[in-house]
Amino acid sequence: MTGIFQKTIKQASQAARLINLDKKLIKRLITPQRVVSKKVIIKLDSGGNKTFSAYRVQFNNARGPYKGGIRFHPQVNLDEIKTLAFLMAIKCAVVGIPMGGAKGGVQLNPKELSFNELERLSRAWVRAFKNYLGPHQDVPAPDVYTNPQIMSWMADEYSRLVGKKTLAAFTGKPLTEGGSEGRELATGQGGIYILNEAVKKLGLKLKGVTMAVQGFGNVGYGLAQLAYQAGYKIIGLSDSQGGIMALNGKNMDPLKVMETKKEHGQIHACYCLGTVCDCVNYKKITNDELLKLKADILVLAALENQITGGNVNQVKAKIILELANGGIDPIVDGILKKRGVLVLPDVLANAGGVTVSYFEWRQNLKNEHWPESAVFAKLKKIMTDSFNEVWQTMEKYQATPRQAALMVGIKRITEAM
Ligand code: NAD
């Protein structure tokens, strides 16, 4: 079976051909500049040692320092990290920020580590990749199962190794340690700006448009909360343990779902082990059922490859907001287009996160702290301008939104190359 990296670069190469890009340039564009794999060893609380596979892929820095998250997850592998690093390069170019693309990860279930073991792992990751990192070289951020606490340990370890406080080496840090206002909500907020523009284009009335959200972590919870406040009607939510669905057309308040999840779930190390399924007043459903709910909008905010050949024909949504990187298998994009589903692709829809990370990096370099209102005003302008540019490209080339976003991103990267 073809891996996700091959499928993703095939799709990008097709978009590059639509803008008549030279073959040699396409080859350079789809080849990572540096792939680093390491074994990271930590001491366990029990006294023994444990070794983990760890990665950093620096895909392209033609437009600025490499930028991209670090993922701690059992399914992390090099094919996935390469794909995510490529998407980061495209994404930064789509929203026009001067950063390149990278991604990192460790293959493990972080929920099995204690707080102290998690700290040792985070610091060990930095020691392993130190030579490739730095504010003007490569600036990591949080991703799945990494968070401000982990970024704080990582930034601290980096500062210790280079002998001076270097806040701009990592983004997504806690507010008290150089983090930006608005960073936690940034990906969801950026997604809402994109979604609102799309809803306008389709002539839908925002109030009461129904929405199902897969993934209830940083991104999914943030998006659901903002969508609820904006007037969208939340009818389904899910996380890794399953999903819930509102009965009799009722609306779900994501804040209340989160409160219940925290109340019932134990906090272990940096993670709440609770689930949306702890909410008893909703019908329990599986993740697969959530993807097929009769909702106007389906939000993907968990992992890659959720809409595939196996379930694409049962998706009932009119719009898919792809906040998860690679949430849709590239081979089903054409089917979704034929079925009239508007896909707001990852490289546009979830770019709010990296945009505010870029703001954080700039604030750290200049020793500034911007108010949340300034952060969101700048974010809104970048997201709506990017949406309009992608939309115009889509109309001009009769392309899908993903092809159009790829064209915009590829054009900017290859011009810089
Ligand atoms: P997170 O770890 O905070 O949350 C992930 C959520 O997905 C959790 O609720 C988890 O339970 C759920 N999940 C895991 N497997 C699932 C499954 N099979 N079905 C349903 N839910 C499942 O991670 P996050 O930061 O919210 O990232 C989510 C997605 O958004 C990822 O694809 C990530 O790459 C992407 N993304 C994140 C950011 C960011 O700022 N954190 C920015 C851009 C894109």
GROMACS .gro file of C-alpha atoms and ligand atoms in nm:
model
  461
    1MET     CA    1   0.000   0.000   0.000
    2THR     CA    2   0.130   0.348  -0.086
    3GLY     CA    3   0.235   0.543   0.224
    4ILE     CA    4   0.094   0.883   0.317
    5PHE     CA    5   0.413   1.063   0.214
    6GLN     CA    6   0.404   0.926  -0.142
    7LYS     CA    7   0.034   1.010  -0.174
    8THR     CA    8   0.086   1.364  -0.043
    9ILE     CA    9   0.377   1.450  -0.269
   10LYS     CA   10   0.196   1.297  -0.567
   11GLN     CA   11  -0.092   1.534  -0.500
   12ALA     CA   12   0.149   1.828  -0.459
   13SER     CA   13   0.333   1.738  -0.780
   14GLN     CA   14   0.001   1.739  -0.967
   15ALA     CA   15  -0.072   2.089  -0.831
   16ALA     CA   16   0.282   2.200  -0.927
   17ARG     CA   17   0.223   2.083  -1.285
   18LEU     CA   18  -0.095   2.294  -1.302
   19ILE     CA   19   0.123   2.603  -1.255
   20ASN     CA   20   0.375   2.466  -1.509
   21LEU     CA   21   0.656   2.417  -1.263
   22ASP     CA   22   0.980   2.282  -1.399
   23LYS     CA   23   1.036   1.908  -1.327
   24LYS     CA   24   1.371   1.963  -1.155
   25LEU     CA   25   1.218   2.223  -0.925
   26ILE     CA   26   0.931   1.986  -0.839
   27LYS     CA   27   1.188   1.720  -0.747
   28ARG     CA   28   1.367   1.964  -0.514
   29LEU     CA   29   1.037   2.080  -0.366
   30ILE     CA   30   0.927   1.728  -0.271
   31THR     CA   31   1.263   1.618  -0.128
   32PRO     CA   32   1.330   1.686   0.241
   33GLN     CA   33   1.648   1.884   0.306
   34ARG     CA   34   1.736   1.693   0.624
   35VAL     CA   35   1.600   1.381   0.792
   36VAL     CA   36   1.736   1.304   1.140
   37SER     CA   37   1.646   0.986   1.331
   38LYS     CA   38   1.781   0.928   1.681
   39LYS     CA   39   1.739   0.690   1.969
   40VAL     CA   40   1.653   0.880   2.285
   41ILE     CA   41   1.721   0.705   2.617
   42ILE     CA   42   1.569   0.811   2.949
   43LYS     CA   43   1.588   0.683   3.304
   44LEU     CA   44   1.256   0.551   3.431
   45ASP     CA   45   1.133   0.616   3.786
   46SER     CA   46   1.174   0.243   3.848
   47GLY     CA   47   1.551   0.277   3.788
   48GLY     CA   48   1.577   0.109   3.447
   49ASN     CA   49   1.637   0.276   3.110
   50LYS     CA   50   1.399   0.300   2.817
   51THR     CA   51   1.484   0.381   2.456
   52PHE     CA   52   1.251   0.562   2.214
   53SER     CA   53   1.268   0.635   1.840
   54ALA     CA   54   1.277   1.010   1.784
   55TYR     CA   55   1.273   1.221   1.467
   56ARG     CA   56   1.314   1.569   1.322
   57VAL     CA   57   1.256   1.627   0.952
   58GLN     CA   58   1.358   1.966   0.812
   59PHE     CA   59   1.180   1.981   0.482
   60ASN     CA   60   1.237   2.322   0.332
   61ASN     CA   61   1.375   2.654   0.461
   62ALA     CA   62   1.367   2.863   0.143
   63ARG     CA   63   1.127   3.113   0.306
   64GLY     CA   64   1.271   3.122   0.659
   65PRO     CA   65   1.375   2.910   0.959
   66TYR     CA   66   1.221   2.563   0.976
   67LYS     CA   67   0.901   2.558   1.182
   68GLY     CA   68   0.682   2.270   1.296
   69GLY     CA   69   0.549   2.078   1.592
   70ILE     CA   70   0.673   1.781   1.790
   71ARG     CA   71   0.434   1.489   1.826
   72PHE     CA   72   0.441   1.228   2.106
   73HIS     CA   73   0.225   0.938   1.987
   74PRO     CA   74   0.247   0.556   1.950
   75GLN     CA   75   0.189   0.580   1.572
   76VAL     CA   76   0.472   0.827   1.504
   77ASN     CA   77   0.694   0.707   1.218
   78LEU     CA   78   0.924   0.864   0.962
   79ASP     CA   79   0.674   0.850   0.675
   80GLU     CA   80   0.424   1.046   0.886
   81ILE     CA   81   0.680   1.301   1.009
   82LYS     CA   82   0.808   1.364   0.656
   83THR     CA   83   0.451   1.425   0.537
   84LEU     CA   84   0.375   1.663   0.822
   85ALA     CA   85   0.704   1.851   0.765
   86PHE     CA   86   0.619   1.899   0.397
   87LEU     CA   87   0.270   2.023   0.488
   88MET     CA   88   0.425   2.272   0.732
   89ALA     CA   89   0.638   2.424   0.456
   90ILE     CA   90   0.332   2.458   0.231
   91LYS     CA   91   0.117   2.597   0.513
   92CYS     CA   92   0.361   2.872   0.612
   93ALA     CA   93   0.379   2.976   0.247
   94VAL     CA   94  -0.003   2.969   0.202
   95VAL     CA   95  -0.046   3.221   0.484
   96GLY     CA   96   0.263   3.414   0.374
   97ILE     CA   97   0.468   3.395   0.695
   98PRO     CA   98   0.848   3.385   0.654
   99MET     CA   99   0.906   3.036   0.793
  100GLY     CA  100   0.995   2.699   0.642
  101GLY     CA  101   0.860   2.355   0.724
  102ALA     CA  102   0.970   2.087   0.972
  103LYS     CA  103   0.818   1.830   1.206
  104GLY     CA  104   0.941   1.612   1.488
  105GLY     CA  105   0.818   1.334   1.705
  106VAL     CA  106   0.874   1.048   1.944
  107GLN     CA  107   0.708   0.710   1.907
  108LEU     CA  108   0.546   0.636   2.243
  109ASN     CA  109   0.230   0.659   2.446
  110PRO     CA  110   0.316   0.960   2.667
  111LYS     CA  111   0.023   0.880   2.898
  112GLU     CA  112   0.224   0.581   3.020
  113LEU     CA  113   0.503   0.805   3.154
  114SER     CA  114   0.506   0.983   3.489
  115PHE     CA  115   0.541   1.362   3.507
  116ASN     CA  116   0.915   1.331   3.581
  117GLU     CA  117   0.972   1.077   3.303
  118LEU     CA  118   0.792   1.305   3.060
  119GLU     CA  119   1.020   1.591   3.161
  120ARG     CA  120   1.329   1.373   3.113
  121LEU     CA  121   1.205   1.265   2.770
  122SER     CA  122   1.133   1.625   2.661
  123ARG     CA  123   1.479   1.737   2.771
  124ALA     CA  124   1.646   1.432   2.612
  125TRP     CA  125   1.475   1.512   2.280
  126VAL     CA  126   1.632   1.859   2.285
  127ARG     CA  127   1.978   1.722   2.368
  128ALA     CA  128   1.950   1.475   2.079
  129PHE     CA  129   1.852   1.738   1.820
  130LYS     CA  130   2.023   2.048   1.966
  131ASN     CA  131   2.263   2.100   1.675
  132TYR     CA  132   1.974   2.137   1.432
  133LEU     CA  133   1.763   2.375   1.646
  134GLY     CA  134   1.774   2.746   1.727
  135PRO     CA  135   1.568   3.065   1.674
  136HIS     CA  136   1.715   3.127   1.329
  137GLN     CA  137   1.748   2.763   1.231
  138ASP     CA  138   1.454   2.550   1.343
  139VAL     CA  139   1.178   2.646   1.588
  140PRO     CA  140   0.958   2.359   1.716
  141ALA     CA  141   0.608   2.392   1.868
  142PRO     CA  142   0.344   2.163   2.025
  143ASP     CA  143   0.145   1.905   1.830
  144VAL     CA  144  -0.051   1.593   1.926
  145TYR     CA  145   0.008   1.506   2.296
  146THR     CA  146   0.263   1.781   2.347
  147ASN     CA  147   0.164   2.105   2.520
  148PRO     CA  148   0.291   2.430   2.682
  149GLN     CA  149   0.443   2.240   2.977
  150ILE     CA  150   0.650   2.024   2.740
  151MET     CA  151   0.755   2.332   2.538
  152SER     CA  152   0.859   2.498   2.863
  153TRP     CA  153   1.093   2.206   2.951
  154MET     CA  154   1.228   2.203   2.598
  155ALA     CA  155   1.295   2.579   2.583
  156ASP     CA  156   1.462   2.559   2.924
  157GLU     CA  157   1.684   2.267   2.817
  158TYR     CA  158   1.784   2.448   2.499
  159SER     CA  159   1.868   2.766   2.696
  160ARG     CA  160   2.076   2.558   2.940
  161LEU     CA  161   2.271   2.393   2.656
  162VAL     CA  162   2.352   2.720   2.477
  163GLY     CA  163   2.424   2.902   2.802
  164LYS     CA  164   2.165   3.183   2.765
  165LYS     CA  165   1.791   3.223   2.789
  166THR     CA  166   1.666   3.170   2.434
  167LEU     CA  167   1.288   3.203   2.441
  168ALA     CA  168   1.255   3.221   2.061
  169ALA     CA  169   1.389   2.863   2.020
  170PHE     CA  170   1.042   2.710   2.089
  171THR     CA  171   0.687   2.840   2.056
  172GLY     CA  172   0.364   2.733   2.225
  173LYS     CA  173   0.522   2.805   2.565
  174PRO     CA  174   0.318   2.901   2.873
  175LEU     CA  175   0.226   3.271   2.894
  176THR     CA  176   0.450   3.318   3.195
  177GLU     CA  177   0.750   3.190   2.999
  178GLY     CA  178   0.737   3.392   2.680
  179GLY     CA  179   0.424   3.239   2.528
  180SER     CA  180   0.194   3.451   2.313
  181GLU     CA  181  -0.153   3.561   2.410
  182GLY     CA  182  -0.402   3.362   2.204
  183ARG     CA  183  -0.166   3.071   2.117
  184GLU     CA  184  -0.379   2.800   2.282
  185LEU     CA  185  -0.689   2.901   2.085
  186ALA     CA  186  -0.504   3.007   1.770
  187THR     CA  187  -0.560   2.699   1.554
  188GLY     CA  188  -0.931   2.685   1.638
  189GLN     CA  189  -0.968   3.062   1.598
  190GLY     CA  190  -0.794   3.054   1.260
  191GLY     CA  191  -1.023   2.766   1.159
  192ILE     CA  192  -1.330   2.970   1.254
  193TYR     CA  193  -1.214   3.264   1.041
  194ILE     CA  194  -1.178   3.030   0.743
  195LEU     CA  195  -1.508   2.854   0.810
  196ASN     CA  196  -1.701   3.181   0.842
  197GLU     CA  197  -1.570   3.292   0.502
  198ALA     CA  198  -1.669   2.958   0.345
  199VAL     CA  199  -2.017   2.969   0.502
  200LYS     CA  200  -2.062   3.317   0.351
  201LYS     CA  201  -1.949   3.195   0.007
  202LEU     CA  202  -2.201   2.908   0.021
  203GLY     CA  203  -2.476   3.149   0.125
  204LEU     CA  204  -2.554   2.956   0.446
  205LYS     CA  205  -2.696   3.133   0.752
  206LEU     CA  206  -2.443   3.079   1.030
  207LYS     CA  207  -2.692   3.053   1.316
  208GLY     CA  208  -2.801   2.695   1.357
  209VAL     CA  209  -2.564   2.541   1.101
  210THR     CA  210  -2.489   2.200   1.253
  211MET     CA  211  -2.140   2.073   1.330
  212ALA     CA  212  -1.971   1.748   1.440
  213VAL     CA  213  -1.614   1.762   1.572
  214GLN     CA  214  -1.372   1.468   1.573
  215GLY     CA  215  -1.094   1.515   1.831
  216PHE     CA  216  -1.144   1.703   2.158
  217GLY     CA  217  -0.789   1.813   2.234
  218ASN     CA  218  -0.624   2.151   2.202
  219VAL     CA  219  -0.751   2.215   1.850
  220GLY     CA  220  -1.089   2.038   1.854
  221TYR     CA  221  -1.197   2.175   2.190
  222GLY     CA  222  -1.085   2.529   2.099
  223LEU     CA  223  -1.270   2.517   1.770
  224ALA     CA  224  -1.586   2.368   1.923
  225GLN     CA  225  -1.594   2.630   2.196
  226LEU     CA  226  -1.552   2.921   1.950
  227ALA     CA  227  -1.803   2.771   1.707
  228TYR     CA  228  -2.060   2.729   1.985
  229GLN     CA  229  -2.010   3.093   2.090
  230ALA     CA  230  -2.045   3.206   1.725
  231GLY     CA  231  -2.383   3.033   1.688
  232TYR     CA  232  -2.296   2.704   1.519
  233LYS     CA  233  -2.490   2.412   1.664
  234ILE     CA  234  -2.267   2.133   1.799
  235ILE     CA  235  -2.438   1.795   1.755
  236GLY     CA  236  -2.145   1.552   1.797
  237LEU     CA  237  -1.801   1.533   1.961
  238SER     CA  238  -1.543   1.258   1.991
  239ASP     CA  239  -1.197   1.172   2.121
  240SER     CA  240  -0.973   0.866   2.116
  241GLN     CA  241  -1.211   0.677   2.346
  242GLY     CA  242  -1.531   0.730   2.143
  243GLY     CA  243  -1.797   0.990   2.069
  244ILE     CA  244  -2.123   1.145   2.184
  245MET     CA  245  -2.421   1.276   1.993
  246ALA     CA  246  -2.690   1.527   2.096
  247LEU     CA  247  -3.044   1.388   2.104
  248ASN     CA  248  -3.355   1.555   1.961
  249GLY     CA  249  -3.167   1.826   1.775
  250LYS     CA  250  -3.018   1.970   2.094
  251ASN     CA  251  -2.701   2.182   2.108
  252MET     CA  252  -2.394   2.073   2.310
  253ASP     CA  253  -2.193   2.322   2.511
  254PRO     CA  254  -1.826   2.217   2.467
  255LEU     CA  255  -1.725   2.397   2.786
  256LYS     CA  256  -1.967   2.180   2.988
  257VAL     CA  257  -1.841   1.866   2.811
  258MET     CA  258  -1.484   1.962   2.902
  259GLU     CA  259  -1.583   2.027   3.264
  260THR     CA  260  -1.741   1.680   3.287
  261LYS     CA  261  -1.439   1.522   3.120
  262LYS     CA  262  -1.207   1.686   3.375
  263GLU     CA  263  -1.437   1.604   3.669
  264HIS     CA  264  -1.448   1.234   3.583
  265GLY     CA  265  -1.101   1.192   3.440
  266GLN     CA  266  -0.793   1.155   3.643
  267ILE     CA  267  -0.504   1.390   3.558
  268HIS     CA  268  -0.191   1.189   3.486
  269ALA     CA  269   0.137   1.372   3.421
  270CYS     CA  270   0.025   1.647   3.173
  271TYR     CA  271  -0.286   1.465   3.048
  272CYS     CA  272  -0.651   1.440   3.145
  273LEU     CA  273  -0.745   1.073   3.110
  274GLY     CA  274  -1.116   1.159   3.095
  275THR     CA  275  -1.324   1.141   2.778
  276VAL     CA  276  -1.622   1.310   2.616
  277CYS     CA  277  -1.797   0.977   2.675
  278ASP     CA  278  -1.812   1.064   3.048
  279CYS     CA  279  -2.109   1.292   2.963
  280VAL     CA  280  -2.413   1.079   3.039
  281ASN     CA  281  -2.685   1.303   2.891
  282TYR     CA  282  -2.580   1.231   2.532
  283LYS     CA  283  -2.600   0.922   2.313
  284LYS     CA  284  -2.272   0.728   2.288
  285ILE     CA  285  -2.145   0.671   1.935
  286THR     CA  286  -1.824   0.540   1.780
  287ASN     CA  287  -1.571   0.760   1.604
  288ASP     CA  288  -1.673   0.604   1.276
  289GLU     CA  289  -2.036   0.700   1.340
  290LEU     CA  290  -1.934   1.057   1.423
  291LEU     CA  291  -1.773   1.096   1.080
  292LYS     CA  292  -2.102   0.991   0.917
  293LEU     CA  293  -2.336   1.211   1.127
  294LYS     CA  294  -2.593   1.424   0.947
  295ALA     CA  295  -2.418   1.754   1.023
  296ASP     CA  296  -2.365   2.046   0.784
  297ILE     CA  297  -2.002   2.074   0.889
  298LEU     CA  298  -1.759   1.799   0.984
  299VAL     CA  299  -1.449   1.916   1.167
  300LEU     CA  300  -1.148   1.683   1.168
  301ALA     CA  301  -0.924   1.763   1.466
  302ALA     CA  302  -0.761   1.431   1.558
  303LEU     CA  303  -0.517   1.240   1.339
  304GLU     CA  304  -0.448   1.184   0.969
  305ASN     CA  305  -0.630   0.947   0.736
  306GLN     CA  306  -0.977   0.965   0.890
  307ILE     CA  307  -1.176   1.005   0.567
  308THR     CA  308  -1.070   0.726   0.335
  309GLY     CA  309  -1.205   0.513   0.050
  310GLY     CA  310  -1.379   0.306   0.318
  311ASN     CA  311  -1.609   0.580   0.451
  312VAL     CA  312  -1.601   0.871   0.203
  313ASN     CA  313  -1.937   0.786   0.047
  314GLN     CA  314  -2.110   0.787   0.385
  315VAL     CA  315  -1.994   1.138   0.480
  316LYS     CA  316  -2.304   1.361   0.487
  317ALA     CA  317  -2.144   1.699   0.564
  318LYS     CA  318  -2.153   1.984   0.310
  319ILE     CA  319  -1.825   2.126   0.441
  320ILE     CA  320  -1.523   1.949   0.594
  321LEU     CA  321  -1.293   2.171   0.799
  322GLU     CA  322  -0.967   1.976   0.800
  323LEU     CA  323  -0.788   2.101   1.111
  324ALA     CA  324  -0.602   1.770   1.155
  325ASN     CA  325  -0.299   1.755   0.929
  326GLY     CA  326  -0.368   1.500   0.657
  327GLY     CA  327  -0.716   1.424   0.800
  328ILE     CA  328  -0.838   1.322   0.454
  329ASP     CA  329  -0.664   1.051   0.253
  330PRO     CA  330  -0.540   1.237  -0.060
  331ILE     CA  331  -0.696   0.976  -0.288
  332VAL     CA  332  -1.053   1.065  -0.186
  333ASP     CA  333  -1.034   1.442  -0.248
  334GLY     CA  334  -1.168   1.395  -0.603
  335ILE     CA  335  -1.463   1.188  -0.476
  336LEU     CA  336  -1.553   1.457  -0.223
  337LYS     CA  337  -1.543   1.720  -0.498
  338LYS     CA  338  -1.774   1.511  -0.719
  339ARG     CA  339  -2.012   1.468  -0.427
  340GLY     CA  340  -2.021   1.848  -0.383
  341VAL     CA  341  -1.846   1.850  -0.043
  342LEU     CA  342  -1.639   2.164   0.014
  343VAL     CA  343  -1.308   2.064   0.175
  344LEU     CA  344  -1.125   2.342   0.359
  345PRO     CA  345  -0.782   2.183   0.350
  346ASP     CA  346  -0.536   2.149   0.640
  347VAL     CA  347  -0.270   2.377   0.488
  348LEU     CA  348  -0.519   2.663   0.499
  349ALA     CA  349  -0.769   2.566   0.770
  350ASN     CA  350  -0.524   2.494   1.054
  351ALA     CA  351  -0.264   2.760   0.970
  352GLY     CA  352  -0.380   2.979   1.261
  353GLY     CA  353  -0.159   2.776   1.496
  354VAL     CA  354   0.166   2.833   1.312
  355THR     CA  355   0.073   3.195   1.242
  356VAL     CA  356   0.042   3.275   1.613
  357SER     CA  357   0.357   3.067   1.675
  358TYR     CA  358   0.528   3.299   1.430
  359PHE     CA  359   0.389   3.597   1.626
  360GLU     CA  360   0.529   3.441   1.947
  361TRP     CA  361   0.871   3.397   1.786
  362ARG     CA  362   0.869   3.762   1.672
  363GLN     CA  363   0.763   3.885   2.017
  364ASN     CA  364   1.042   3.681   2.181
  365LEU     CA  365   1.306   3.810   1.939
  366LYS     CA  366   1.201   4.171   2.002
  367ASN     CA  367   1.130   4.122   2.373
  368GLU     CA  368   0.768   4.232   2.325
  369HIS     CA  369   0.432   4.111   2.451
  370TRP     CA  370   0.128   4.181   2.235
  371PRO     CA  371  -0.229   4.193   2.376
  372GLU     CA  372  -0.470   3.921   2.265
  373SER     CA  373  -0.678   4.174   2.067
  374ALA     CA  374  -0.371   4.261   1.854
  375VAL     CA  375  -0.285   3.892   1.804
  376PHE     CA  376  -0.636   3.801   1.685
  377ALA     CA  377  -0.672   4.114   1.468
  378LYS     CA  378  -0.348   4.024   1.283
  379LEU     CA  379  -0.453   3.658   1.266
  380LYS     CA  380  -0.794   3.743   1.121
  381LYS     CA  381  -0.642   3.954   0.845
  382ILE     CA  382  -0.390   3.685   0.750
  383MET     CA  383  -0.651   3.406   0.751
  384THR     CA  384  -0.916   3.594   0.552
  385ASP     CA  385  -0.663   3.726   0.297
  386SER     CA  386  -0.528   3.371   0.255
  387PHE     CA  387  -0.878   3.230   0.217
  388ASN     CA  388  -0.956   3.484  -0.056
  389GLU     CA  389  -0.633   3.412  -0.239
  390VAL     CA  390  -0.699   3.036  -0.232
  391TRP     CA  391  -1.061   3.089  -0.340
  392GLN     CA  392  -0.959   3.307  -0.636
  393THR     CA  393  -0.694   3.052  -0.741
  394MET     CA  394  -0.956   2.776  -0.715
  395GLU     CA  395  -1.192   2.968  -0.944
  396LYS     CA  396  -0.918   3.064  -1.188
  397TYR     CA  397  -0.793   2.706  -1.234
  398GLN     CA  398  -1.126   2.525  -1.173
  399ALA     CA  399  -0.934   2.343  -0.901
  400THR     CA  400  -1.029   2.200  -0.562
  401PRO     CA  401  -0.951   2.421  -0.260
  402ARG     CA  402  -0.665   2.184  -0.172
  403GLN     CA  403  -0.513   2.204  -0.519
  404ALA     CA  404  -0.552   2.582  -0.507
  405ALA     CA  405  -0.386   2.607  -0.164
  406LEU     CA  406  -0.104   2.383  -0.284
  407MET     CA  407  -0.058   2.602  -0.592
  408VAL     CA  408  -0.038   2.919  -0.381
  409GLY     CA  409   0.209   2.759  -0.135
  410ILE     CA  410   0.424   2.588  -0.398
  411LYS     CA  411   0.452   2.904  -0.607
  412ARG     CA  412   0.580   3.102  -0.309
  413ILE     CA  413   0.827   2.835  -0.196
  414THR     CA  414   0.971   2.774  -0.540
  415GLU     CA  415   1.004   3.148  -0.603
  416ALA     CA  416   1.210   3.168  -0.284
  417MET     CA  417   1.413   2.862  -0.388
  418NAD     P1  418  -0.417   1.700   2.111
  418NAD     O1  419  -0.325   1.596   2.155
  418NAD     O2  420  -0.438   1.819   2.197
  418NAD     O3  421  -0.561   1.637   2.080
  418NAD     C1  422  -0.580   1.528   1.998
  418NAD     C2  423  -0.722   1.481   2.019
  418NAD     O4  424  -0.753   1.381   1.925
  418NAD     C3  425  -0.747   1.420   2.157
  418NAD     O5  426  -0.872   1.462   2.205
  418NAD     C4  427  -0.750   1.270   2.128
  418NAD     O6  428  -0.827   1.198   2.222
  418NAD     C5  429  -0.816   1.272   1.993
  418NAD     N1  430  -0.795   1.150   1.917
  418NAD     C6  431  -0.684   1.075   1.902
  418NAD     N2  432  -0.711   0.970   1.823
  418NAD     C7  433  -0.842   0.980   1.787
  418NAD     C8  434  -0.929   0.903   1.706
  418NAD     N3  435  -0.888   0.794   1.646
  418NAD     N4  436  -1.056   0.946   1.691
  418NAD     C9  437  -1.100   1.058   1.752
  418NAD     N5  438  -1.022   1.134   1.829
  418NAD    C10  439  -0.896   1.095   1.846
  418NAD     O7  440  -0.367   1.743   1.965
  418NAD     P2  441  -0.398   1.877   1.887
  418NAD     O8  442  -0.285   1.969   1.910
  418NAD     O9  443  -0.536   1.919   1.916
  418NAD    O10  444  -0.385   1.828   1.736
  418NAD    C11  445  -0.495   1.771   1.665
  418NAD    C12  446  -0.465   1.779   1.515
  418NAD    O11  447  -0.449   1.915   1.477
  418NAD    C13  448  -0.338   1.708   1.471
  418NAD    O12  449  -0.355   1.656   1.342
  418NAD    C14  450  -0.236   1.821   1.466
  418NAD    O13  451  -0.128   1.792   1.378
  418NAD    C15  452  -0.323   1.930   1.411
  418NAD     N6  453  -0.273   2.066   1.436
  418NAD    C16  454  -0.245   2.107   1.563
  418NAD    C17  455  -0.202   2.237   1.583
  418NAD    C18  456  -0.179   2.292   1.721
  418NAD    O14  457  -0.166   2.412   1.733
  418NAD     N7  458  -0.179   2.211   1.826
  418NAD    C19  459  -0.183   2.322   1.476
  418NAD    C20  460  -0.213   2.276   1.347
  418NAD    C21  461  -0.258   2.148   1.330
   0.00000   0.00000   0.00000
